[in-house]
mmCIF file of C-alpha atoms in Angstrom:
data_model
loop_
_atom_site.group_PDB
_atom_site.id
_atom_site.type_symbol
_atom_site.label_atom_id
_atom_site.label_comp_id
_atom_site.label_asym_id
_atom_site.label_seq_id
_atom_site.Cartn_x
_atom_site.Cartn_y
_atom_site.Cartn_z
ATOM 1 C CA PRO A 1 0.047 -0.125 -0.083
ATOM 2 C CA TYR A 2 1.495 3.407 -0.687
ATOM 3 C CA PRO A 3 -0.546 6.984 -0.240
ATOM 4 C CA GLY A 4 -2.465 8.549 -2.542
ATOM 5 C CA LYS A 5 -0.534 11.075 -4.959
ATOM 6 C CA ALA A 6 -1.523 14.549 -4.689
ATOM 7 C CA LEU A 7 -0.438 17.977 -5.884
ATOM 8 C CA GLN A 8 2.531 17.640 -8.463
ATOM 9 C CA SER A 9 3.245 14.038 -7.822
ATOM 10 C CA GLY A 10 0.980 12.635 -10.484
ATOM 11 C CA THR A 11 3.206 13.814 -13.014
ATOM 12 C CA MET A 12 6.309 12.459 -10.980
ATOM 13 C CA LYS A 13 7.098 9.556 -13.758
ATOM 14 C CA PRO A 14 10.300 7.441 -14.231
ATOM 15 C CA ILE A 15 11.959 7.343 -17.795
ATOM 16 C CA THR A 16 10.480 3.733 -17.897
ATOM 17 C CA ALA A 17 7.156 5.272 -18.240
ATOM 18 C CA TYR A 18 8.400 6.541 -21.812
ATOM 19 C CA LEU A 19 9.805 3.540 -22.782
ATOM 20 C CA GLY A 20 7.595 3.461 -25.822
ATOM 21 C CA ASP A 21 7.703 7.161 -27.043
ATOM 22 C CA THR A 22 10.694 7.751 -29.487
ATOM 23 C CA SER A 23 10.742 11.753 -29.115
ATOM 24 C CA VAL A 24 11.608 10.988 -25.333
ATOM 25 C CA LEU A 25 14.096 8.233 -25.412
ATOM 26 C CA PHE A 26 16.015 9.589 -28.642
ATOM 27 C CA HIS A 27 15.507 13.532 -28.731
ATOM 28 C CA GLN A 28 14.469 14.978 -25.150
ATOM 29 C CA LEU A 29 16.826 12.416 -22.946
ATOM 30 C CA PRO A 30 20.150 12.261 -24.668
ATOM 31 C CA HIS A 31 19.652 16.418 -25.109
ATOM 32 C CA ALA A 32 18.854 16.818 -21.010
ATOM 33 C CA TRP A 33 21.855 14.391 -20.249
ATOM 34 C CA ILE A 34 24.393 16.383 -22.456
ATOM 35 C CA GLN A 35 22.821 19.593 -20.585
ATOM 36 C CA ALA A 36 23.563 18.064 -17.093
ATOM 37 C CA LEU A 37 26.545 16.352 -17.921
ATOM 38 C CA GLY A 38 28.136 18.236 -20.597
ATOM 39 C CA PRO A 39 29.102 17.464 -24.508
ATOM 40 C CA THR A 40 30.948 14.316 -23.549
ATOM 41 C CA ALA A 41 27.618 12.715 -21.692
ATOM 42 C CA LEU A 42 26.648 10.224 -24.127
ATOM 43 C CA VAL A 43 30.711 9.118 -24.139
ATOM 44 C CA VAL A 44 30.683 9.154 -20.296
ATOM 45 C CA LEU A 45 27.433 7.106 -19.952
ATOM 46 C CA ALA A 46 28.810 4.476 -22.781
ATOM 47 C CA VAL A 47 32.450 4.364 -20.960
ATOM 48 C CA GLY A 48 30.404 3.452 -17.537
ATOM 49 C CA GLY A 49 28.007 0.927 -18.706
ATOM 50 C CA LEU A 50 30.434 -1.045 -21.250
ATOM 51 C CA ALA A 51 32.941 -1.049 -18.572
ATOM 52 C CA SER A 52 30.890 -2.149 -15.721
ATOM 53 C CA VAL A 53 28.846 -5.077 -17.987
ATOM 54 C CA ALA A 54 33.108 -6.049 -19.081
ATOM 55 C CA ILE A 55 33.624 -6.336 -15.206
ATOM 56 C CA LEU A 56 30.813 -8.153 -14.340
ATOM 57 C CA ILE A 57 31.816 -10.728 -16.784
ATOM 58 C CA ARG A 58 35.371 -10.830 -16.202
ATOM 59 C CA PRO A 59 36.297 -9.328 -12.938
ATOM 60 C CA PRO A 60 40.451 -7.992 -12.752
ATOM 61 C CA GLY A 61 42.214 -11.400 -11.339
ATOM 62 C CA GLY A 62 38.821 -13.324 -11.195
ATOM 63 C CA GLU A 63 38.232 -11.498 -7.991
ATOM 64 C CA ALA A 64 34.573 -11.332 -6.863
ATOM 65 C CA ARG A 65 35.115 -8.049 -5.220
ATOM 66 C CA TRP A 66 35.024 -6.371 -8.604
ATOM 67 C CA ARG A 67 32.301 -8.160 -10.003
ATOM 68 C CA ALA A 68 30.101 -6.901 -7.047
ATOM 69 C CA ALA A 69 31.101 -3.337 -7.503
ATOM 70 C CA ALA A 70 30.259 -3.558 -10.904
ATOM 71 C CA LEU A 71 26.781 -5.035 -10.065
ATOM 72 C CA VAL A 72 26.417 -2.075 -7.394
ATOM 73 C CA ALA A 73 27.185 0.638 -10.410
ATOM 74 C CA LEU A 74 25.035 -1.177 -12.876
ATOM 75 C CA GLY A 75 22.408 -1.617 -10.646
ATOM 76 C CA SER A 76 22.137 2.090 -9.955
ATOM 77 C CA MET A 77 22.272 3.171 -13.169
ATOM 78 C CA VAL A 78 19.147 1.091 -14.067
ATOM 79 C CA THR A 79 17.230 2.229 -11.254
ATOM 80 C CA TYR A 80 17.825 5.680 -12.149
ATOM 81 C CA ALA A 81 15.615 5.110 -15.006
ATOM 82 C CA MET A 82 12.955 3.342 -12.669
ATOM 83 C CA THR A 83 13.210 5.964 -10.192
ATOM 84 C CA PRO A 84 9.670 8.286 -10.256
ATOM 85 C CA GLY A 85 10.681 11.832 -11.082
ATOM 86 C CA THR A 86 13.433 11.230 -13.096
ATOM 87 C CA ALA A 87 10.811 12.207 -16.136
ATOM 88 C CA ALA A 88 8.874 14.539 -14.089
ATOM 89 C CA GLY A 89 6.983 16.913 -16.451
ATOM 90 C CA PRO A 90 4.008 17.490 -18.656
ATOM 91 C CA PRO A 91 2.490 14.289 -20.180
ATOM 92 C CA GLY A 92 4.978 13.865 -23.437
ATOM 93 C CA GLY A 93 7.211 16.587 -22.441
ATOM 94 C CA PRO A 94 9.402 15.749 -19.381
ATOM 95 C CA LEU A 95 12.415 17.677 -20.241
ATOM 96 C CA ARG A 96 12.479 19.679 -17.164
ATOM 97 C CA GLY A 97 12.648 16.323 -14.836
ATOM 98 C CA LEU A 98 14.832 14.694 -17.162
ATOM 99 C CA PHE A 99 17.451 17.302 -16.822
ATOM 100 C CA MET A 100 16.825 18.095 -13.122
ATOM 101 C CA ASP A 101 17.095 14.231 -12.043
ATOM 102 C CA THR A 102 20.139 13.447 -13.914
ATOM 103 C CA ARG A 103 21.760 13.850 -10.760
ATOM 104 C CA PHE A 104 20.003 10.686 -9.396
ATOM 105 C CA ILE A 105 22.558 8.608 -12.020
ATOM 106 C CA ALA A 106 25.698 10.318 -10.767
ATOM 107 C CA PRO A 107 26.604 8.333 -7.612
ATOM 108 C CA GLY A 108 26.238 4.592 -9.861
ATOM 109 C CA LEU A 109 27.799 6.256 -12.965
ATOM 110 C CA CYS A 110 31.090 7.587 -10.726
ATOM 111 C CA LEU A 111 31.595 4.427 -9.473
ATOM 112 C CA ALA A 112 31.509 2.803 -13.161
ATOM 113 C CA LEU A 113 34.269 5.440 -13.736
ATOM 114 C CA ILE A 114 36.047 4.164 -10.881
ATOM 115 C CA LEU A 115 35.629 0.557 -12.412
ATOM 116 C CA ALA A 116 37.139 1.123 -16.173
ATOM 117 C CA PRO A 117 40.726 1.654 -15.519
ATOM 118 C CA MET A 118 40.614 -1.844 -13.703
ATOM 119 C CA LEU A 119 39.590 -3.167 -17.581
ATOM 120 C CA VAL A 120 43.825 -2.509 -18.186
ATOM 121 C CA SER A 121 45.176 -3.393 -14.849
ATOM 122 C CA HIS A 122 46.189 -6.731 -16.369
ATOM 123 C CA LEU A 123 48.669 -4.885 -18.736
ATOM 124 C CA SER A 124 50.515 -2.728 -15.709
ATOM 125 C CA VAL A 125 49.505 -0.644 -12.697
ATOM 126 C CA LYS A 126 50.767 2.130 -14.837
ATOM 127 C CA ALA A 127 48.670 1.687 -17.400
ATOM 128 C CA ARG A 128 45.412 1.219 -14.930
ATOM 129 C CA ASP A 129 46.713 4.838 -13.473
ATOM 130 C CA LEU A 130 47.129 6.468 -16.839
ATOM 131 C CA ALA A 131 43.618 5.317 -18.262
ATOM 132 C CA ALA A 132 41.947 6.830 -14.613
ATOM 133 C CA LEU A 133 42.843 10.063 -16.052
ATOM 134 C CA PRO A 134 39.956 10.409 -18.744
ATOM 135 C CA MET A 135 37.983 9.196 -16.079
ATOM 136 C CA ALA A 136 38.577 12.137 -13.620
ATOM 137 C CA PHE A 137 38.589 14.565 -16.328
ATOM 138 C CA PHE A 138 34.578 13.156 -17.325
ATOM 139 C CA VAL A 139 33.897 14.082 -13.611
ATOM 140 C CA VAL A 140 35.269 17.276 -13.313
ATOM 141 C CA SER A 141 33.964 18.082 -16.633
ATOM 142 C CA ALA A 142 30.404 17.202 -15.590
ATOM 143 C CA ALA A 143 30.405 18.753 -12.324
ATOM 144 C CA SER A 144 31.544 22.111 -13.679
ATOM 145 C CA LYS A 145 28.640 22.371 -16.185
ATOM 146 C CA ASN A 146 26.004 22.233 -13.397
ATOM 147 C CA ASN A 147 24.491 25.553 -13.253
ATOM 148 C CA SER A 148 25.142 25.419 -9.451
ATOM 149 C CA TRP A 149 28.866 25.615 -9.993
ATOM 150 C CA GLY A 150 28.898 29.369 -9.038
ATOM 151 C CA LEU A 151 27.636 28.889 -5.776
ATOM 152 C CA VAL A 152 30.048 27.876 -2.608
ATOM 153 C CA HIS A 153 28.674 24.621 -1.696
ATOM 154 C CA PRO A 154 29.474 22.759 -5.021
ATOM 155 C CA ARG A 155 33.092 23.383 -5.361
ATOM 156 C CA ILE A 156 33.718 22.614 -1.629
ATOM 157 C CA PRO A 157 33.117 18.708 -1.699
ATOM 158 C CA MET A 158 34.999 18.570 -5.052
ATOM 159 C CA LEU A 159 38.244 20.603 -3.339
ATOM 160 C CA THR A 160 37.975 18.461 -0.115
ATOM 161 C CA ALA A 161 37.849 14.971 -1.822
ATOM 162 C CA ALA A 162 41.187 16.133 -3.968
ATOM 163 C CA SER A 163 42.796 17.137 -0.549
ATOM 164 C CA VAL A 164 41.525 14.069 1.204
ATOM 165 C CA ILE A 165 43.490 11.811 -1.461
ATOM 166 C CA LEU A 166 46.285 14.190 -1.387
ATOM 167 C CA ILE A 167 46.538 13.748 2.357
ATOM 168 C CA GLY A 168 45.940 10.117 2.589
ATOM 169 C CA THR A 169 48.888 9.669 0.348
ATOM 170 C CA GLY A 170 51.091 11.838 2.750
ATOM 171 C CA ILE A 171 50.010 9.861 5.648
ATOM 172 C CA THR A 172 50.661 6.292 3.938
ATOM 173 C CA THR A 173 54.102 7.209 3.216
ATOM 174 C CA TRP A 174 54.943 9.128 6.065
ATOM 175 C CA TYR A 175 52.480 7.719 9.318
ATOM 176 C CA PRO A 176 54.357 4.704 9.405
ATOM 177 C CA GLY A 177 57.976 5.745 9.719
ATOM 178 C CA SER A 178 57.172 8.558 12.089
ATOM 179 C CA SER A 179 57.572 8.501 15.831
ATOM 180 C CA ARG A 180 54.136 8.278 18.329
ATOM 181 C CA ARG A 181 54.711 12.025 19.351
ATOM 182 C CA ALA A 182 54.921 13.076 15.797
ATOM 183 C CA ARG A 183 51.546 10.941 15.021
ATOM 184 C CA SER A 184 49.602 12.422 17.968
ATOM 185 C CA ALA A 185 50.179 15.722 17.051
ATOM 186 C CA ALA A 186 49.300 15.281 13.284
ATOM 187 C CA ILE A 187 45.806 13.688 14.439
ATOM 188 C CA VAL A 188 45.336 16.955 16.987
ATOM 189 C CA MET A 189 46.524 19.372 14.145
ATOM 190 C CA ALA A 190 43.746 17.527 11.811
ATOM 191 C CA LEU A 191 41.075 18.048 14.058
ATOM 192 C CA LEU A 192 41.750 21.275 14.927
ATOM 193 C CA ILE A 193 41.742 22.210 11.417
ATOM 194 C CA LEU A 194 38.900 20.248 10.340
ATOM 195 C CA VAL A 195 36.236 20.721 13.102
ATOM 196 C CA PRO A 196 36.057 24.473 12.380
ATOM 197 C CA ALA A 197 36.278 23.963 8.762
ATOM 198 C CA GLY A 198 33.297 21.712 9.123
ATOM 199 C CA SER A 199 31.416 24.322 10.902
ATOM 200 C CA ILE A 200 32.060 26.751 8.376
ATOM 201 C CA TYR A 201 30.682 24.560 5.822
ATOM 202 C CA GLU A 202 27.588 23.952 7.641
ATOM 203 C CA HIS A 203 26.226 27.561 7.777
ATOM 204 C CA SER A 204 27.364 28.075 4.300
ATOM 205 C CA PHE A 205 25.418 25.686 3.073
ATOM 206 C CA ALA A 206 22.644 26.486 5.064
ATOM 207 C CA ALA A 207 22.984 30.387 4.048
ATOM 208 C CA GLY A 208 23.504 28.981 0.136
ATOM 209 C CA ALA A 209 20.546 27.074 0.190
ATOM 210 C CA VAL A 210 18.204 29.988 1.692
ATOM 211 C CA ASN A 211 19.781 32.277 -0.796
ATOM 212 C CA GLY A 212 18.756 29.467 -4.142
ATOM 213 C CA HIS A 213 15.589 28.415 -2.851
ATOM 214 C CA GLY A 214 13.313 30.799 -1.581
ATOM 215 C CA PRO A 215 12.335 32.445 1.449
ATOM 216 C CA ALA A 216 14.185 33.719 4.738
ATOM 217 C CA LEU A 217 13.061 32.676 8.433
ATOM 218 C CA ALA A 218 9.649 33.993 9.269
ATOM 219 C CA THR A 219 10.942 33.995 12.959
ATOM 220 C CA THR A 220 14.579 33.395 14.315
ATOM 221 C CA GLY A 221 12.273 31.177 16.943
ATOM 222 C CA PRO A 222 12.812 28.579 18.746
ATOM 223 C CA ALA A 223 8.954 28.272 17.438
ATOM 224 C CA ARG A 224 6.492 25.833 16.050
ATOM 225 C CA VAL A 225 6.062 27.057 12.499
ATOM 226 C CA GLY A 226 3.482 25.756 9.895
ATOM 227 C CA VAL A 227 3.599 26.043 6.015
ATOM 228 C CA THR A 228 0.489 26.409 3.556
ATOM 229 C CA GLY A 229 0.424 26.056 -0.116
ATOM 230 C CA ILE A 230 2.212 23.995 -2.568
ATOM 231 C CA SER A 231 5.351 26.621 -2.970
ATOM 232 C CA GLY A 232 5.750 25.620 0.790
ATOM 233 C CA THR A 233 6.486 22.389 -0.099
ATOM 234 C CA PHE A 234 9.941 23.433 -1.284
ATOM 235 C CA ALA A 235 10.958 25.767 1.234
ATOM 236 C CA GLN A 236 9.586 23.988 4.335
ATOM 237 C CA TYR A 237 13.020 22.797 5.470
ATOM 238 C CA LEU A 238 14.630 26.123 5.430
ATOM 239 C CA GLN A 239 12.470 27.518 8.070
ATOM 240 C CA VAL A 240 14.001 25.463 10.772
ATOM 241 C CA GLY A 241 17.073 27.471 10.776
ATOM 242 C CA GLU A 242 20.717 27.094 10.755
ATOM 243 C CA SER A 243 20.553 25.847 14.207
ATOM 244 C CA LEU A 244 17.350 23.641 13.609
ATOM 245 C CA GLN A 245 15.635 25.562 16.565
ATOM 246 C CA ASN A 246 12.326 25.537 14.793
ATOM 247 C CA GLU A 247 9.824 22.755 14.997
ATOM 248 C CA VAL A 248 8.694 23.109 10.799
ATOM 249 C CA SER A 249 5.664 21.034 9.400
ATOM 250 C CA TYR A 250 3.221 21.004 6.396
ATOM 251 C CA VAL A 251 0.047 22.188 7.435
ATOM 252 C CA GLY A 252 -2.100 19.039 5.525
ATOM 253 C CA ILE A 253 -4.756 16.237 6.573
ATOM 254 C CA LYS A 254 -3.429 12.933 7.085
ATOM 255 C CA GLY A 255 -5.061 9.872 4.949
ATOM 256 C CA PRO A 256 -3.967 6.432 4.726
ATOM 257 C CA HIS A 257 -0.810 4.900 3.972
ATOM 258 C CA GLY A 258 0.882 8.142 5.265
ATOM 259 C CA ALA A 259 -0.821 10.376 2.821
ATOM 260 C CA LEU A 260 -1.274 14.199 3.554
ATOM 261 C CA ARG A 261 -3.143 16.155 1.258
ATOM 262 C CA PRO A 262 -4.444 20.085 1.735
ATOM 263 C CA PRO A 263 -7.053 21.417 3.648
ATOM 264 C CA ARG A 264 -10.330 21.512 1.548
ATOM 265 C CA THR A 265 -12.036 24.180 3.647
ATOM 266 C CA CYS A 266 -11.118 27.088 5.524
ATOM 267 C CA GLN A 267 -12.883 25.228 9.042
ATOM 268 C CA GLU A 268 -10.713 21.957 8.076
ATOM 269 C CA MET A 269 -7.425 24.018 7.959
ATOM 270 C CA LYS A 270 -7.977 26.367 10.528
ATOM 271 C CA ALA A 271 -8.965 22.927 12.588
ATOM 272 C CA GLU A 272 -5.689 21.565 11.888
ATOM 273 C CA ILE A 273 -3.889 24.908 13.019
ATOM 274 C CA ASN A 274 -5.596 24.780 16.089
ATOM 275 C CA ARG A 275 -4.796 21.194 16.755
ATOM 276 C CA ALA A 276 -1.066 21.277 15.789
ATOM 277 C CA GLY A 277 -0.241 24.065 18.051
ATOM 278 C CA TYR A 278 1.324 26.515 15.508
ATOM 279 C CA THR A 279 2.552 29.905 17.068
ATOM 280 C CA TRP A 280 3.516 30.978 13.662
ATOM 281 C CA ILE A 281 2.539 30.596 9.866
ATOM 282 C CA VAL A 282 4.102 30.970 6.606
ATOM 283 C CA ALA A 283 1.241 31.075 3.986
ATOM 284 C CA SER A 284 2.862 30.408 0.456
ATOM 285 C CA PRO A 285 1.088 30.781 -3.038
ATOM 286 C CA ASN A 286 0.109 27.839 -4.763
ATOM 287 C CA ARG A 287 2.501 27.374 -8.063
ATOM 288 C CA SER A 288 2.670 25.243 -11.429
ATOM 289 C CA ILE A 289 5.835 23.854 -10.992
ATOM 290 C CA TRP A 290 6.331 23.165 -14.893
ATOM 291 C CA LYS A 291 4.964 26.805 -16.050
ATOM 292 C CA GLN A 292 7.055 28.171 -13.093
ATOM 293 C CA ARG A 293 4.374 30.223 -12.239
ATOM 294 C CA THR A 294 2.555 31.146 -8.890
ATOM 295 C CA PHE A 295 -0.748 32.206 -8.054
ATOM 296 C CA PRO A 296 -2.804 33.351 -4.880
ATOM 297 C CA ASP A 297 -3.860 30.312 -2.813
ATOM 298 C CA LEU A 298 -7.154 30.140 -0.676
ATOM 299 C CA GLU A 299 -5.678 29.571 2.669
ATOM 300 C CA GLN A 300 -3.946 33.011 2.328
ATOM 301 C CA ARG A 301 -7.392 34.410 2.341
ATOM 302 C CA TRP A 302 -8.510 32.255 5.082
ATOM 303 C CA LEU A 303 -5.690 32.984 7.577
ATOM 304 C CA ALA A 304 -5.968 37.019 6.619
ATOM 305 C CA ALA A 305 -9.663 37.159 7.805
ATOM 306 C CA ASP A 306 -9.153 35.615 11.201
ATOM 307 C CA PRO A 307 -8.614 38.447 13.906
ATOM 308 C CA ASN A 308 -5.810 35.880 15.979
ATOM 309 C CA ALA A 309 -3.750 35.773 12.711
ATOM 310 C CA LYS A 310 -1.746 38.715 12.685
ATOM 311 C CA PHE A 311 0.023 39.871 9.463
ATOM 312 C CA VAL A 312 3.832 40.298 10.272
ATOM 313 C CA ARG A 313 5.520 40.787 6.777
ATOM 314 C CA ASN A 314 6.113 39.648 3.475
ATOM 315 C CA ILE A 315 8.813 37.253 2.440
ATOM 316 C CA ARG A 316 10.087 37.361 -1.350
ATOM 317 C CA GLY A 317 8.604 34.324 -3.529
ATOM 318 C CA LEU A 318 10.274 31.524 -5.386
ATOM 319 C CA GLU A 319 12.985 32.785 -7.688
ATOM 320 C CA HIS A 320 12.824 32.090 -11.536
ATOM 321 C CA ASN A 321 8.661 31.926 -10.872
ATOM 322 C CA LEU A 322 6.199 34.795 -12.106
ATOM 323 C CA PRO A 323 3.007 35.655 -11.021
ATOM 324 C CA ALA A 324 -0.238 34.411 -12.630
ATOM 325 C CA SER A 325 -0.470 37.900 -14.262
ATOM 326 C CA GLY A 326 2.926 36.872 -16.091
ATOM 327 C CA SER A 327 4.818 40.013 -15.185
ATOM 328 C CA GLY A 328 6.400 41.569 -12.243
ATOM 329 C CA PRO A 329 7.781 40.007 -8.928
ATOM 330 C CA PRO A 330 6.683 36.400 -7.454
ATOM 331 C CA ASP A 331 3.759 36.382 -5.439
ATOM 332 C CA PRO A 332 5.393 36.220 -1.990
ATOM 333 C CA PHE A 333 5.175 34.230 0.855
ATOM 334 C CA LEU A 334 2.735 35.648 3.870
ATOM 335 C CA VAL A 335 4.066 35.315 7.427
ATOM 336 C CA TYR A 336 1.249 35.226 10.278
ATOM 337 C CA ARG A 337 1.993 35.256 14.056
ATOM 338 C CA LEU A 338 -1.232 33.517 15.763
ATOM 339 C CA VAL A 339 -1.823 35.162 18.808
ATOM 340 C CA GLY A 340 -4.722 32.609 19.805
ATOM 341 C CA PRO A 341 -6.925 29.882 18.745
ATOM 342 C CA LEU A 342 -8.366 30.476 14.675
ATOM 343 C CA SER A 343 -12.274 30.717 14.585
ATOM 344 C CA GLY A 344 -13.925 28.727 11.789
ATOM 345 C CA ALA A 345 -16.862 31.983 12.576
ATOM 346 C CA SER A 346 -14.674 34.118 10.683
ATOM 347 C CA CYS A 347 -13.873 31.952 7.616
ATOM 348 C CA PRO A 348 -15.427 33.796 4.496
ATOM 349 C CA LYS A 349 -19.093 32.879 3.394
#
């Protein structure tokens, strides 16, 4: 059993749903891969897939561990095509979903590219290492193509990975022959560097998420915050705050098997808000995700009419979204502070 699909979930189709659609498979899908992974996308996918199949059939040295790794890589890449959302979008035109969710193939594809140099490992260690260079180029090229590369947080993991490799190489050559005191000092120094660096990265990631995805905090909290409107499903976790100080949840009505739907009436919405004990409400507009337009939500009107819902301020709408009128800034998120239980008597007739 699974929850009944609601809101935009009905368009979250997997690539396999379009197996009989030549336009999606042979035109839209390759175009999306090239957009997401760069001009070498089809070569990268072919190399990763063929290398994994070859190692699955004939692993280096006959070792089962290589066959197991190839099976993981292939399994990840195949199930990518079966994952809901990889072909999300209007029926017959899921180009946006094909592009955005190419990231789901990344773990399996990276593992496949790691395995590819092992195909020549029987020749020499040097041949294996040289074969790894174009694989590294493929990974960096694809990452550089991503539109998020200009932000701080995508670059940091790449630089961190390179640093770990260099440090790891240095440790394996220096660490075994050093004294106990030197090893202890090295560990302490590493912790003194890594702990502050991790804290800085955590806060920069949170700030980047707020800048990239939408509204600033309704309150610095700690507080219990409710979010309404379809646009709010994309910004809900951002209301928690960098220190995770706020308790945030979507204002919805629970159904069977974990389903959650928006309230259908003003009275139903207010009863749910009172039951949950929210002290703040972020009322977002509704949103047509594929047309990237927002439009006013009835729940915003229902809140505005209640005397115990005190309007605090607007916070900017989602970037790259147009209002229903087609011009001007995106419809804002409305912030309300609740000073008492909401009343069904104030619902518009």
